[in-house]
Amino acid sequence: MTTTNTHVTGTARLNFAKAAPKVFRALIGFDAAAREGLDPALVELIQIRASHLNRCAYCLHMHTNDARKAGETEDRLHMVPVWREARHFFTEREQAALALTEAVTLVADAGVPDEVYAQAAAHFDEQELAHVLSLILAINTWNRVALSTAKIAGTDERG
């Protein structure tokens, strides 16, 4: 039996953007719509936290670099994985978004607890909350695309 696109260290997998261009463009559109109206720093924090949880080095590298370019501090970037122990680095609104990011990303573990949702709803109006949720869904999708296709951290082609 011959297989193609089998992952062996150093061997490329499927180029998702070329193999499914309509799907790829739809994801880009969904991602762009999700971030509309959200603070760019918050967008990056959400994407970084989900990428940590999903162990997606490709997206983590991309979004920490994007956060730095947007003026994010190294101190805060280093504290994202341990934000609960370093709450003073983050606003209550950011903490609510990070908690929701964790719950949605790890939804199979315990669902989205009512208290986590209520905390987010207390800090975001309905439209903002819908965008935060959409962004969490988008980054989780991007993480899964990158992990499934073995994207290599540091090879972001966006330029």
CSV table of N, CA and C in Angstrom, one decimal, residues 30-47 70 93-94 96-98 100-101 120 123-139:
chain,number,residue,atom,x,y,z
A,30,PHE,N,-13.7,34.2,8.1
A,30,PHE,CA,-14.2,33.9,9.4
A,30,PHE,C,-13.3,34.6,10.5
A,31,ASP,N,-12.0,34.4,10.4
A,31,ASP,CA,-11.1,34.9,11.3
A,31,ASP,C,-11.1,36.4,11.3
A,32,ALA,N,-11.2,37.0,10.1
A,32,ALA,CA,-11.2,38.5,10.0
A,32,ALA,C,-12.5,39.1,10.6
A,33,ALA,N,-13.6,38.4,10.4
A,33,ALA,CA,-14.9,38.8,10.9
A,33,ALA,C,-14.9,38.7,12.4
A,34,ALA,N,-14.3,37.6,12.9
A,34,ALA,CA,-14.3,37.4,14.4
A,34,ALA,C,-13.6,38.5,15.1
A,35,ARG,N,-12.5,39.0,14.6
A,35,ARG,CA,-11.7,40.0,15.3
A,35,ARG,C,-12.2,41.4,15.2
A,36,GLU,N,-13.2,41.6,14.3
A,36,GLU,CA,-13.7,43.0,14.1
A,36,GLU,C,-14.2,43.5,15.4
A,37,GLY,N,-13.8,44.7,15.7
A,37,GLY,CA,-14.2,45.4,16.9
A,37,GLY,C,-13.5,45.0,18.2
A,38,LEU,N,-12.7,44.0,18.2
A,38,LEU,CA,-11.9,43.6,19.4
A,38,LEU,C,-10.6,44.3,19.4
A,39,ASP,N,-10.1,44.6,20.6
A,39,ASP,CA,-8.8,45.2,20.9
A,39,ASP,C,-7.8,44.2,20.4
A,40,PRO,N,-6.9,44.7,19.5
A,40,PRO,CA,-5.8,43.8,18.9
A,40,PRO,C,-5.0,43.1,20.0
A,41,ALA,N,-4.7,43.7,21.1
A,41,ALA,CA,-4.0,43.0,22.2
A,41,ALA,C,-4.7,41.9,22.7
A,42,LEU,N,-6.0,42.0,22.9
A,42,LEU,CA,-6.9,41.0,23.4
A,42,LEU,C,-6.9,39.8,22.4
A,43,VAL,N,-7.0,40.2,21.1
A,43,VAL,CA,-7.1,39.1,20.1
A,43,VAL,C,-5.8,38.3,20.2
A,44,GLU,N,-4.7,38.9,20.3
A,44,GLU,CA,-3.4,38.1,20.4
A,44,GLU,C,-3.4,37.3,21.7
A,45,LEU,N,-3.8,37.8,22.8
A,45,LEU,CA,-3.8,37.0,24.0
A,45,LEU,C,-4.6,35.8,23.9
A,46,ILE,N,-5.8,35.9,23.3
A,46,ILE,CA,-6.7,34.8,23.1
A,46,ILE,C,-6.0,33.7,22.2
A,47,GLN,N,-5.4,34.2,21.1
A,47,GLN,CA,-4.8,33.3,20.2
A,47,GLN,C,-3.6,32.6,20.8
A,70,ALA,N,2.6,44.5,17.8
A,70,ALA,CA,1.5,45.4,18.3
A,70,ALA,C,1.8,46.1,19.6
A,93,ARG,N,-11.0,42.1,32.3
A,93,ARG,CA,-11.6,41.7,31.0
A,93,ARG,C,-10.7,40.7,30.3
A,94,GLU,N,-9.4,40.9,30.3
A,94,GLU,CA,-8.5,39.9,29.7
A,94,GLU,C,-8.6,38.6,30.4
A,96,ALA,N,-11.1,37.3,32.0
A,96,ALA,CA,-12.4,36.7,31.6
A,96,ALA,C,-12.3,36.1,30.2
A,97,ALA,N,-11.6,36.8,29.3
A,97,ALA,CA,-11.4,36.2,27.9
A,97,ALA,C,-10.5,35.0,28.0
A,98,LEU,N,-9.4,35.1,28.8
A,98,LEU,CA,-8.5,33.9,28.9
A,98,LEU,C,-9.2,32.7,29.5
A,100,LEU,N,-12.4,32.0,29.3
A,100,LEU,CA,-13.3,31.5,28.3
A,100,LEU,C,-12.6,30.8,27.2
A,101,THR,N,-11.4,31.3,26.9
A,101,THR,CA,-10.6,30.7,25.9
A,101,THR,C,-10.2,29.2,26.3
A,120,ALA,N,-17.4,36.2,31.6
A,120,ALA,CA,-17.1,36.8,30.3
A,120,ALA,C,-18.3,37.7,29.9
A,123,HIS,N,-18.1,41.1,31.3
A,123,HIS,CA,-17.1,42.0,30.8
A,123,HIS,C,-17.2,42.4,29.3
A,124,PHE,N,-18.1,41.7,28.6
A,124,PHE,CA,-18.3,42.0,27.2
A,124,PHE,C,-19.8,42.1,26.9
A,125,ASP,N,-20.2,43.0,26.0
A,125,ASP,CA,-21.5,43.1,25.6
A,125,ASP,C,-21.8,41.9,24.7
A,126,GLU,N,-23.0,41.7,24.3
A,126,GLU,CA,-23.4,40.5,23.5
A,126,GLU,C,-22.6,40.4,22.2
A,127,GLN,N,-22.5,41.5,21.5
A,127,GLN,CA,-21.7,41.5,20.2
A,127,GLN,C,-20.3,41.2,20.4
A,128,GLU,N,-19.7,41.8,21.4
A,128,GLU,CA,-18.3,41.6,21.7
A,128,GLU,C,-18.1,40.1,22.1
A,129,LEU,N,-19.0,39.6,23.0
A,129,LEU,CA,-18.9,38.2,23.4
A,129,LEU,C,-19.0,37.2,22.3
A,130,ALA,N,-19.9,37.5,21.3
A,130,ALA,CA,-20.0,36.7,20.1
A,130,ALA,C,-18.7,36.7,19.3
A,131,HIS,N,-18.1,37.9,19.2
A,131,HIS,CA,-16.8,38.0,18.5
A,131,HIS,C,-15.7,37.3,19.3
A,132,VAL,N,-15.6,37.4,20.6
A,132,VAL,CA,-14.6,36.7,21.4
A,132,VAL,C,-14.8,35.2,21.2
A,133,LEU,N,-16.0,34.7,21.3
A,133,LEU,CA,-16.3,33.2,21.0
A,133,LEU,C,-15.9,32.8,19.6
A,134,SER,N,-16.2,33.7,18.6
A,134,SER,CA,-15.8,33.4,17.2
A,134,SER,C,-14.3,33.3,17.1
A,135,LEU,N,-13.6,34.2,17.7
A,135,LEU,CA,-12.2,34.2,17.6
A,135,LEU,C,-11.6,33.0,18.3
A,136,ILE,N,-12.1,32.6,19.4
A,136,ILE,CA,-11.7,31.3,20.0
A,136,ILE,C,-11.9,30.1,19.1
A,137,LEU,N,-13.1,30.1,18.5
A,137,LEU,CA,-13.4,29.0,17.5
A,137,LEU,C,-12.4,29.1,16.3
A,138,ALA,N,-12.1,30.3,15.8
A,138,ALA,CA,-11.2,30.4,14.7
A,138,ALA,C,-9.8,30.0,15.0
A,139,ILE,N,-9.3,30.4,16.2
A,139,ILE,CA,-7.9,30.0,16.5
A,139,ILE,C,-7.8,28.5,16.7
